[in-house]
Coordinates of C-alpha atoms in Angstrom, one line a residue:
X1317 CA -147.0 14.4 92.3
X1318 CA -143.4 14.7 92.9
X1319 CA -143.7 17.3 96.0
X1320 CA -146.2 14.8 97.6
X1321 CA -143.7 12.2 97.6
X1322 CA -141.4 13.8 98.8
X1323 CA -143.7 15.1 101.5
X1324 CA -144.2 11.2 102.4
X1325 CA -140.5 10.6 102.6
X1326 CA -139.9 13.6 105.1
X1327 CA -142.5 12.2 107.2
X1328 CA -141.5 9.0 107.2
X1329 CA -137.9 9.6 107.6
X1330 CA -139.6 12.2 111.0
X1331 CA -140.9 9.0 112.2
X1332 CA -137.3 7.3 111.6
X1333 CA -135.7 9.6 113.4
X1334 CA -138.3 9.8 116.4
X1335 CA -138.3 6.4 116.6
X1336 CA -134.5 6.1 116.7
X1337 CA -134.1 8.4 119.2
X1338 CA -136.6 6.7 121.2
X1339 CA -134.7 3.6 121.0
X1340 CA -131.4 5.7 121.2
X1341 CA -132.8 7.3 124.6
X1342 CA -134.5 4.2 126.3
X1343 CA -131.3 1.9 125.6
X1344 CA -129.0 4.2 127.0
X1345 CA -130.8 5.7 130.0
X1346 CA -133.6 3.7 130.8
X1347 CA -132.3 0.1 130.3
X1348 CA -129.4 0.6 133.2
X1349 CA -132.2 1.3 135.4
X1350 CA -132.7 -2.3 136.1
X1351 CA -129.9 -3.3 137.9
X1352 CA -128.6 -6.9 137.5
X1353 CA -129.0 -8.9 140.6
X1354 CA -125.8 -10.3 142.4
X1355 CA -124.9 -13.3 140.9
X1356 CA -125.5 -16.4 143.4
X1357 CA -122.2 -19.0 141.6
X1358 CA -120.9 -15.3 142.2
X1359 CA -121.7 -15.9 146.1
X1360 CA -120.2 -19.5 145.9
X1361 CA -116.9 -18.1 144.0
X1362 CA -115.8 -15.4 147.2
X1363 CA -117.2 -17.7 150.0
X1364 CA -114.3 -20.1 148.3
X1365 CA -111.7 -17.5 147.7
X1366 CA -108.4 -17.2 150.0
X1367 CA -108.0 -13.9 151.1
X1368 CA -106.2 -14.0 154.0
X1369 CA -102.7 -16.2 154.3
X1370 CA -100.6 -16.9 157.6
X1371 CA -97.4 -16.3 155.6
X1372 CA -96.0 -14.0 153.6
X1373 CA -96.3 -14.2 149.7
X1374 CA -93.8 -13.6 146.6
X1375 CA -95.3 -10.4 146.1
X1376 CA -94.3 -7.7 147.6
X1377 CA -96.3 -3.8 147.9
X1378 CA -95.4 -0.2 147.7
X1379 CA -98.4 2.4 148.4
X1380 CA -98.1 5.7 146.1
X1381 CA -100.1 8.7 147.4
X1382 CA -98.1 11.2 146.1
X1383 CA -99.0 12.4 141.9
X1384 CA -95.2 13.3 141.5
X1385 CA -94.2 10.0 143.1
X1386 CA -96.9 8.1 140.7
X1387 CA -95.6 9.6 137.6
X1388 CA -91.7 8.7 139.1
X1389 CA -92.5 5.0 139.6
X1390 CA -94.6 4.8 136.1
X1391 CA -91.3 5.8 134.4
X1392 CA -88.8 3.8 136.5
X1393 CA -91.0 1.0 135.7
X1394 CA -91.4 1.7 131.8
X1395 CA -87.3 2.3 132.1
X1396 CA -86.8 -0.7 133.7
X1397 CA -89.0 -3.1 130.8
X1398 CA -87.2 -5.7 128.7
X1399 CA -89.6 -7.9 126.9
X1400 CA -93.2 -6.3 127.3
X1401 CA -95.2 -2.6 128.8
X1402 CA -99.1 -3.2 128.9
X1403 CA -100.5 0.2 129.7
X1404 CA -104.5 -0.1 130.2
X1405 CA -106.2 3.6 130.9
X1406 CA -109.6 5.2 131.1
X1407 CA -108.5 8.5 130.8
X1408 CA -104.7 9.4 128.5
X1409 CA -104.0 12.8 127.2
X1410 CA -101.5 14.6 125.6
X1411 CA -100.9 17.0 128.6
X1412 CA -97.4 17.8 130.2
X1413 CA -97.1 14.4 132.1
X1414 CA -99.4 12.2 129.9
X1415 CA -97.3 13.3 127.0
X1416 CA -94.0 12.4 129.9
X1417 CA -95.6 8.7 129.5
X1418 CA -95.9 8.4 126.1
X1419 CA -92.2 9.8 125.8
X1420 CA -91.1 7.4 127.6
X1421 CA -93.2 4.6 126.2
X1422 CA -91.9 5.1 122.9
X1423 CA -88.1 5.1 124.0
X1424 CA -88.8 1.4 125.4
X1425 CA -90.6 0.3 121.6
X1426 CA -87.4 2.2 120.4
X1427 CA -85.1 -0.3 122.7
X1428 CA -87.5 -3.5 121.0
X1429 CA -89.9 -3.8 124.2
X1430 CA -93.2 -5.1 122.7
X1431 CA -95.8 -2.1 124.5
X1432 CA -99.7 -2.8 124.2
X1433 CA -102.0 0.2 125.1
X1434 CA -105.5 0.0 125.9
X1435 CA -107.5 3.2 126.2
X1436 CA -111.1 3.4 127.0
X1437 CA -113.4 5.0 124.0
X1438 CA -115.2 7.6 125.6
X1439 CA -112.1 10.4 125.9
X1440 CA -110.1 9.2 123.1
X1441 CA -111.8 11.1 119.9
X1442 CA -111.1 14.3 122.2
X1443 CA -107.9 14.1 123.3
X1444 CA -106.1 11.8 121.0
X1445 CA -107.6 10.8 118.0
X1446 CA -106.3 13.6 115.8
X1447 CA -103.3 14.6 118.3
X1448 CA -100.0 14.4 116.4
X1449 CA -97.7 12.8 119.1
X1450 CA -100.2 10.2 119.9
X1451 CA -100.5 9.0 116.2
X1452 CA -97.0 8.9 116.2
X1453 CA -96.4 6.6 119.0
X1454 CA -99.2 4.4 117.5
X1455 CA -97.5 4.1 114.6
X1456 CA -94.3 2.5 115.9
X1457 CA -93.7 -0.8 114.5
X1458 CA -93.5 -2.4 118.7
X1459 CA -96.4 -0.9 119.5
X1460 CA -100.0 -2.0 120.1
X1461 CA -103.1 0.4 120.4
X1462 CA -106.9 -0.7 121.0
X1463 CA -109.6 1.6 122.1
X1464 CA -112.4 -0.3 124.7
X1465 CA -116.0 0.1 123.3
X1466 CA -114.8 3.4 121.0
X1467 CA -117.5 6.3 120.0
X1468 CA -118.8 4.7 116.6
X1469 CA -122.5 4.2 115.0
X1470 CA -122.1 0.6 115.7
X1471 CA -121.9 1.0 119.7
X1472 CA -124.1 4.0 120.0
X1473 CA -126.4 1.5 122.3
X1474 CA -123.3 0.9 124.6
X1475 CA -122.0 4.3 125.0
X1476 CA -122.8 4.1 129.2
X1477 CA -120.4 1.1 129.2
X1478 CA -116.9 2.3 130.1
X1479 CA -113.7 0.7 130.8
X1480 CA -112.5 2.4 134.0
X1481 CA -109.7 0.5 134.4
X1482 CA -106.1 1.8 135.9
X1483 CA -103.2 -0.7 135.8
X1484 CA -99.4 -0.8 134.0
X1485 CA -97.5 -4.2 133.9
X1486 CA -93.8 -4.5 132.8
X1487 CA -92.7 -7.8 131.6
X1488 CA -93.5 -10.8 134.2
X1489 CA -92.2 -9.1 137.4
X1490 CA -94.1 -5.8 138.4
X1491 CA -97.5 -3.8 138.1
X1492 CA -99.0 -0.9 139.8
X1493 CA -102.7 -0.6 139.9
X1494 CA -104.9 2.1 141.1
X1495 CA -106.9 4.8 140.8
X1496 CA -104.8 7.2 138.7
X1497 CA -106.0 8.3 135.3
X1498 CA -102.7 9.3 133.0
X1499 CA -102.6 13.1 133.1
X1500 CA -101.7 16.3 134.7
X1501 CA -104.5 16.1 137.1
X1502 CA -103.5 12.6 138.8
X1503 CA -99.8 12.8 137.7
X1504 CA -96.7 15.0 138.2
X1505 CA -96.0 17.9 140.2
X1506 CA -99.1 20.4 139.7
X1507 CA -100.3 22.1 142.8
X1508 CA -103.4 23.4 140.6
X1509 CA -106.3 21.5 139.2
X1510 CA -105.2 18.1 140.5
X1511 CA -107.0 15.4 142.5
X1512 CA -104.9 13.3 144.8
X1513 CA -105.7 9.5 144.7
X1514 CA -103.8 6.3 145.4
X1515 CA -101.8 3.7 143.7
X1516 CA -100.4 -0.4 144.5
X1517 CA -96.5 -0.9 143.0
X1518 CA -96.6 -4.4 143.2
X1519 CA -93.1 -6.5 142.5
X1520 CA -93.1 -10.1 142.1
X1521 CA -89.6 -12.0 143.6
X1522 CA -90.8 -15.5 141.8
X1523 CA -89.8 -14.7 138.0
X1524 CA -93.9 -14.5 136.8
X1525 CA -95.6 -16.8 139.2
X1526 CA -97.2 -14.2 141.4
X1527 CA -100.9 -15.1 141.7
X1528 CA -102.4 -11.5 141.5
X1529 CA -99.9 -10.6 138.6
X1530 CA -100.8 -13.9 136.9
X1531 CA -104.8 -12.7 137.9
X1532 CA -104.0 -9.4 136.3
X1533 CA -102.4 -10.9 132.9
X1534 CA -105.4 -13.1 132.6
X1535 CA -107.8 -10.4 132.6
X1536 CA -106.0 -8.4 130.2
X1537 CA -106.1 -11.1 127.8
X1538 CA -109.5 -11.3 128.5
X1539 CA -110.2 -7.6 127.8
X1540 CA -107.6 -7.0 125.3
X1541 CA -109.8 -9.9 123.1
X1542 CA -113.4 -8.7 123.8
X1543 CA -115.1 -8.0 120.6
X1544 CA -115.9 -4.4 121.7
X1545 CA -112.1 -3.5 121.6
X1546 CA -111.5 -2.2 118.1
X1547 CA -107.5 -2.0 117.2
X1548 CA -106.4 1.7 115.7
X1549 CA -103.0 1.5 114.4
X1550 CA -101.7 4.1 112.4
X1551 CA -99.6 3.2 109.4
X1552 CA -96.3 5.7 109.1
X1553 CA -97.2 6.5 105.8
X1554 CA -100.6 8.2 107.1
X1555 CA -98.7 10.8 109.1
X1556 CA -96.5 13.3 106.8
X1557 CA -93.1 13.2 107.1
X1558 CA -93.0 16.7 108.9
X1559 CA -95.2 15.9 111.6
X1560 CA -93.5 12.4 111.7
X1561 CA -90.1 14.0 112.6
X1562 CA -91.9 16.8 114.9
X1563 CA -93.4 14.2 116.7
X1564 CA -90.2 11.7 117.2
X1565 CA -88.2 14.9 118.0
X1566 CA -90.1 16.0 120.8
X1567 CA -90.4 12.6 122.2
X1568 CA -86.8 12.1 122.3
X1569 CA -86.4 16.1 123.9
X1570 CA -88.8 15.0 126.4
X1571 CA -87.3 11.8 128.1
X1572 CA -83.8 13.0 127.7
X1573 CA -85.2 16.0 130.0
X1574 CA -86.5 12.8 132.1
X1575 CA -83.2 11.3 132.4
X1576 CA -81.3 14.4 133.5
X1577 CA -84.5 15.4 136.5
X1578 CA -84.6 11.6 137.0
X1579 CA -80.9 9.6 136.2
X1580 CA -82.3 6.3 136.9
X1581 CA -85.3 5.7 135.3
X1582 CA -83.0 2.9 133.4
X1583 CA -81.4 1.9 135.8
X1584 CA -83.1 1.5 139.1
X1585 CA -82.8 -2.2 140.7
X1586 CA -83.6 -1.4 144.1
X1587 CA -87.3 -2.9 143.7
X1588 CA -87.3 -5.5 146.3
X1589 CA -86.0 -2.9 148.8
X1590 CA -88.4 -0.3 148.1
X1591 CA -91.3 -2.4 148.6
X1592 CA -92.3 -4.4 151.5
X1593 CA -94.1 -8.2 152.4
X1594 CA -97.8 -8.8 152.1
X1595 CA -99.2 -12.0 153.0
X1596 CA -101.9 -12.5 150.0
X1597 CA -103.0 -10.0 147.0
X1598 CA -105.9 -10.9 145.3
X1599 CA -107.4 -9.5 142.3
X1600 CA -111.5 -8.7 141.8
X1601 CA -113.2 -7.1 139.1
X1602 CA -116.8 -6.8 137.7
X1603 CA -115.9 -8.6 134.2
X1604 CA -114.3 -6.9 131.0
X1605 CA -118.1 -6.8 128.7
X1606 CA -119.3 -4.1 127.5
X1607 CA -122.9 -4.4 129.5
X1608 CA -125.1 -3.8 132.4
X1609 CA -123.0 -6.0 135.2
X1610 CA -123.4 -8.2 138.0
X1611 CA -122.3 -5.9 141.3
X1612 CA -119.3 -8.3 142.1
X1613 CA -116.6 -6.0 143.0
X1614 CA -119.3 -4.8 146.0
X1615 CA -120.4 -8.4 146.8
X1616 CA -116.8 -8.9 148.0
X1617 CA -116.1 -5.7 149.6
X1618 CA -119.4 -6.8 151.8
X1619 CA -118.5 -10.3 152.5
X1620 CA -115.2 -8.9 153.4
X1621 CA -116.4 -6.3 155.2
X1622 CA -119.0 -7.9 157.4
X1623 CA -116.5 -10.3 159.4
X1624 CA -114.7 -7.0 160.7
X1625 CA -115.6 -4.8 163.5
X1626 CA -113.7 -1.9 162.0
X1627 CA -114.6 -0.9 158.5
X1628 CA -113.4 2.4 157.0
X1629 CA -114.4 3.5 153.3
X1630 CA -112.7 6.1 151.3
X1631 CA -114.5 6.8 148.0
X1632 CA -115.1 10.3 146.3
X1633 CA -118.2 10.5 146.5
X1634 CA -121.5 8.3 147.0
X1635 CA -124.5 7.6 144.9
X1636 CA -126.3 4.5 146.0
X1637 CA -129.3 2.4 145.0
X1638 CA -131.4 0.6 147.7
X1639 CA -129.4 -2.6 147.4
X1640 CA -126.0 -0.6 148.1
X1641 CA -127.8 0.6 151.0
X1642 CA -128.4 -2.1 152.2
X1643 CA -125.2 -3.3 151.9
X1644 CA -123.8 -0.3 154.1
X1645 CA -126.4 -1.2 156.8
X1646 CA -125.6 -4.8 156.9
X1647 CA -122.0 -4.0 157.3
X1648 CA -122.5 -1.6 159.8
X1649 CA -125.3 -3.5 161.9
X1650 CA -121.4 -5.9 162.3
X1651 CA -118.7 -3.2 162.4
X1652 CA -117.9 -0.1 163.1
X1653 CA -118.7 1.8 160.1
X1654 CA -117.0 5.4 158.4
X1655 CA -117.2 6.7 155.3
X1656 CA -115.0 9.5 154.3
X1657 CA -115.9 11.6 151.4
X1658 CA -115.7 14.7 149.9
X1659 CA -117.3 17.6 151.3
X1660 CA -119.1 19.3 148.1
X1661 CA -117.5 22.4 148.7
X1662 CA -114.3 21.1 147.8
X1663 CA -115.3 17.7 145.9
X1664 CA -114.1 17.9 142.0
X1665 CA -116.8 15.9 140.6
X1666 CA -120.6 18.2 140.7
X1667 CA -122.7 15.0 140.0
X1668 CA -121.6 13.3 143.0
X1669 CA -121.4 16.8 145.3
X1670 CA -125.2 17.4 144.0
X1671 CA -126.4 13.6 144.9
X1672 CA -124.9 13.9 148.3
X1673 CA -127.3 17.1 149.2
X1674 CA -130.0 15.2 147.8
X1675 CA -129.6 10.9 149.6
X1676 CA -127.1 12.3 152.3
X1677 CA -129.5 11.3 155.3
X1678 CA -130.3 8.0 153.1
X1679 CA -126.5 7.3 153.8
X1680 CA -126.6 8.3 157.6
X1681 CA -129.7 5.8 157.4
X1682 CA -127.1 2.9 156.9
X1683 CA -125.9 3.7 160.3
X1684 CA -122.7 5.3 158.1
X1685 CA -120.7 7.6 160.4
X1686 CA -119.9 10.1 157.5
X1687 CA -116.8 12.6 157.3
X1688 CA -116.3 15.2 154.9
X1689 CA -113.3 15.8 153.8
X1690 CA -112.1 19.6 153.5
X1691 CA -108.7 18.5 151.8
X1692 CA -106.6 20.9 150.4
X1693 CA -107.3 19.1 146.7
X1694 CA -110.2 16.9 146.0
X1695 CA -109.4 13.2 147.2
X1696 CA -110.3 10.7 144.5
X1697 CA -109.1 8.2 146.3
X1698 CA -110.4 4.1 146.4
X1699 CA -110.1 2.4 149.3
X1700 CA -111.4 0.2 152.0
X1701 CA -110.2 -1.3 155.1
X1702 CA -111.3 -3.8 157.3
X1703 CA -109.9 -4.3 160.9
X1704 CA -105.9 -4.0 161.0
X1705 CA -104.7 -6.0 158.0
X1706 CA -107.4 -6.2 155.0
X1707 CA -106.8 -3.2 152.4
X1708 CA -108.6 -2.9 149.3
X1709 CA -107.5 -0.6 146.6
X1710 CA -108.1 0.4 143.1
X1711 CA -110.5 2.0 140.9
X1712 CA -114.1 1.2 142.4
X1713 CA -116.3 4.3 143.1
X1714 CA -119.1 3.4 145.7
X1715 CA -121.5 4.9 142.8
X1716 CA -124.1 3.2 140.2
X1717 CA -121.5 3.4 137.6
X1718 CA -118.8 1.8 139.3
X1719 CA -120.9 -1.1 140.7
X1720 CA -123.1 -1.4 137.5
X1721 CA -121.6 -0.3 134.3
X1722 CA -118.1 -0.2 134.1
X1723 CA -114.8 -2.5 134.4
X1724 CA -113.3 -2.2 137.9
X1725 CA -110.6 -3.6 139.3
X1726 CA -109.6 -3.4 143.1
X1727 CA -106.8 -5.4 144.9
X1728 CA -107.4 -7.1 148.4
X1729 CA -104.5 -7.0 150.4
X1730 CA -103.6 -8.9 153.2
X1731 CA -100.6 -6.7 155.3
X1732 CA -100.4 -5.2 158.2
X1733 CA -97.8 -2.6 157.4
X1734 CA -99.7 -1.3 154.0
X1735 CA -103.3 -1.3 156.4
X1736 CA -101.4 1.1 159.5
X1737 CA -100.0 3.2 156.4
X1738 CA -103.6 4.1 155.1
X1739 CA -105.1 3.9 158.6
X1740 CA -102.4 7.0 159.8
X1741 CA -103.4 8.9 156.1
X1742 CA -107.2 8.1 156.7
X1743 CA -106.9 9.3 160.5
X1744 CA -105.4 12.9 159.1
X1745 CA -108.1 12.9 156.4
X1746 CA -110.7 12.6 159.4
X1747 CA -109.1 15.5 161.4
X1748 CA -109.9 17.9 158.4
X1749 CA -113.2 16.6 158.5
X1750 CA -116.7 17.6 159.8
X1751 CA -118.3 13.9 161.1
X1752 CA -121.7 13.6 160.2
X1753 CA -122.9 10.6 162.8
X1754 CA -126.2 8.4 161.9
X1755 CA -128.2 10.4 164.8
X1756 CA -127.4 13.9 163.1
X1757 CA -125.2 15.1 164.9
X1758 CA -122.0 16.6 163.8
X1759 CA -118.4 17.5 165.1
X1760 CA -115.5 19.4 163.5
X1761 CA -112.4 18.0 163.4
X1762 CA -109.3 19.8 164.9
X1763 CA -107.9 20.6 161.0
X1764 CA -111.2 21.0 159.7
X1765 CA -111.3 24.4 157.8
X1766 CA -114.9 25.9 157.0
X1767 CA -115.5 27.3 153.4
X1768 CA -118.4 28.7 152.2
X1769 CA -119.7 27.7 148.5
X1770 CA -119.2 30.7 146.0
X1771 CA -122.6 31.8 145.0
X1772 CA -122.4 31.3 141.8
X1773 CA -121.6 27.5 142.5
X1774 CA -124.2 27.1 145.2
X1775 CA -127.0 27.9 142.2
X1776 CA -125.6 25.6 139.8
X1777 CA -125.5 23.2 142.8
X1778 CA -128.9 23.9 143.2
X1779 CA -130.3 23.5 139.6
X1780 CA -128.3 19.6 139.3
X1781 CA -130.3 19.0 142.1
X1782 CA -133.4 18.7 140.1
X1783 CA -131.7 17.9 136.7
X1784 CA -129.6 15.1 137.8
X1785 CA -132.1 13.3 139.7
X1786 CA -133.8 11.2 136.8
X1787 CA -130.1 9.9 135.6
X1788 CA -128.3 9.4 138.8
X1789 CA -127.5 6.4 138.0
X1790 CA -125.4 6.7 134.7
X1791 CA -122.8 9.7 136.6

């Protein structure tokens, strides 16, 4: 009697767990297959929005291209703090620079600068969960750590839902936003493994009244309060004294090696100088939730983009859906429309490499004249501009994800100066090229240097193909 009860428990637990998985499986891959619809107040909201001024504004713009320049300016800026350091991230780890950051972040707690850091759950069990310097600097009495929609039983419906979010502000004057993730790969001075991207200093001269900084402080208050953001503070008395003192040690080692490469990470004041005017700045996002989203951030970029004549995208990669083509062919049935990208045999990320070989004459459908970037690193740069003065920067992929899942936030930028500065990079970028024009044809640029995909990389290339075809739209 006993062994055919338990018989009926293993078979009903079976049917538990297939059922589960069921529900685990359609959730999380089948439900972001219907794409939310572009909001129509959403419409109303740009159509009403100023992006464009006659005048200069109080905020004034650096552009950072260079990873050893990002990781300077992140520590002059930290350096520089007196009241408050918000640090939100996607992606922080414990590497040589990351750990540069951190270093630095905890000499400011040190000096009574209230720090609030806000990591996206999907990397942070691997990387920093059970690292010793990180639960250090989360134990520090000044500072503040929350993880956005963390790995846990009780999310394990939302896991597709990521906060890819890039932006540090210091106390009510400055904040740089972009497309770096804090590590060695975006950050320092590697020449190996690293991708190069982009990021927007941004200094306010009015004392806190900036719009876009005020925009950006709003929407961390937003995000920083969404019910999906679980706080992980570690107490002192959890860590042992040994690892404690390790920990604090090699932080302090660490920045005072900062201070001697770099003297004035404290005190550097030349701010207004270093930057220069832009007329407006405005902030757009898709919303801070943790759920399938409404494709703002590409309903401005289009609304934008089709009052130009000249429109030139920079993403990584592309991975569209037939409402994102359509977007591309009603901006390029008004403007002149490139897209630079990544050639796959040098692009960093395989998903996006392997959906390009698949939709790449979808794209060139659009009317898209398409360049493929053979950079001497991957570019994971963000960026779009429209005729000689609109820039818009930040962390938006032109992929499913970036319009349909995750937090984004990209700045529009009204200047000249900053729009010449990426058009002279962007013309370089198009040199090393091979242009790819909507009736097939294609032309090498005069920098463009063939290479030929390793065998071994062409196959795997091949098998994604097939595999990643049923879930393109979660990579």
């Amino acid at each position: 009697m006993c062994g055919k009860t338990t018989k009926i428990i293993l078979k009903i637990m079976k049917v538990l767990l297939i059922l589960g998985s069921l529900c685990f499986l359609s959730v999380n891959i089948l439900l972001p297959l219907f794409y939310r619809k572009p909001d129509p107040t959403y419409a109303d909201q740009i159509a009403e929005t100023e992006f464009e001024s006659d005048t200069s504004g109080k905020e004034r713009i650096l552009c950072i291209d260079d990873n050893e320049e990002a990781l300077l300016w992140r520590l002059r800026m930290i350096g520089s703090a007196k009241k408050s350091i918000v640090l939100a991230t996607f992606d922080l780890r414990p590497d040589e620079n990351g750990t540069k950051l951190m270093a630095a972040i905890y000499e400011a707690a040190n000096r009574g600068v209230g720090v609030r850091l806000l990591i996206d759950g999907i990397y942070e069990p691997v990387f920093l969960r059970r690292n010793d310097l990180f639960r250090t600097l989360s134990a520090h009495e000044n500072i503040e750590v929350k993880i956005y929609n963390p790995i846990a039983v009780s999310n394990l419906f939302r896991l597709n839902y990521r906060m890819h979010d890039k932006y540090l502000i210091v106390d009510d004057r400055m904040y740089l936003l972009g497309g770096r993730n804090s590590n060695d790969i975006f950050l320092g001075d590697q020449t190996t493994g690293i991708n190069v991207d982009r990021d927007i200093l941004v200094y306010d001269t009015s004392a806190g009244s900036g719009e876009s900084l005020l925009e950006l402080q709003d929407y961390f208050e937003q995000i920083w309060g969404e019910a999906c953001v679980r706080e992980t503070q570690v107490k002192p008395d959890k860590i042992s004294a040994d690892i404690l003192e390790a920990s604090i040690e090699q932080f302090l080692k660490c920045y005072g090696e900062l201070k001697e490469k770099y003297p004035d990470l404290e005190q550097y004041q030349e701010w207004e100088e270093a930057t220069s005017a832009a007329d407006k700045i405005t902030l757009i996002s898709n919303g801070t939730n943790p759920g399938r989203k409404s494709p703002q951030v590409l309903c401005t970029i289009e609304y934008l983009a089709v009052g130009g004549e000249d429109v030139l995208i920079q993403t990584p990669y592309v991975i569209c859906n037939r409402f994102m083509y359509d977007v591309l062919h009603q901006i390029a049935e008004n403007a002149e429309l490139r897209i630079i990208l990544n050639a796959v045999e040098k692009g960093s990320n395989p998903w996006g490499c392997t959906d390009y070989l698949n939709h790449r004459e979808d794209i060139l459908d659009t009317g898209a004249e398409v360049y493929e970037l053979m950079n001497e690193h991957a570019v994971h740069t963000k960026t779009v501009l429209v005729d000689d003065h609109i820039s818009i920067v930040g962390s938006y992929n032109l992929d499913l994800r970036s319009t349909y899942l995750d937090t984004e936030l990209m700045l529009v930028i009204d200047s000249e100066e900053l729009n010449e500065h990426i058009r002279g990079m962007s013309e370089t970028y198009m040199e090393k090229s091979k242009a790819i024009y909507s009736d097939g044809t294609e032309e090498e640029g005069p920098l463009y240097q063939e290479k030929e995909l390793r065998p071994k990389k062409k196959l795997i290339y091949q098998v994604l193909r097939v595999l990643t075809r049923p879930v393109r739209h979660l990579l």
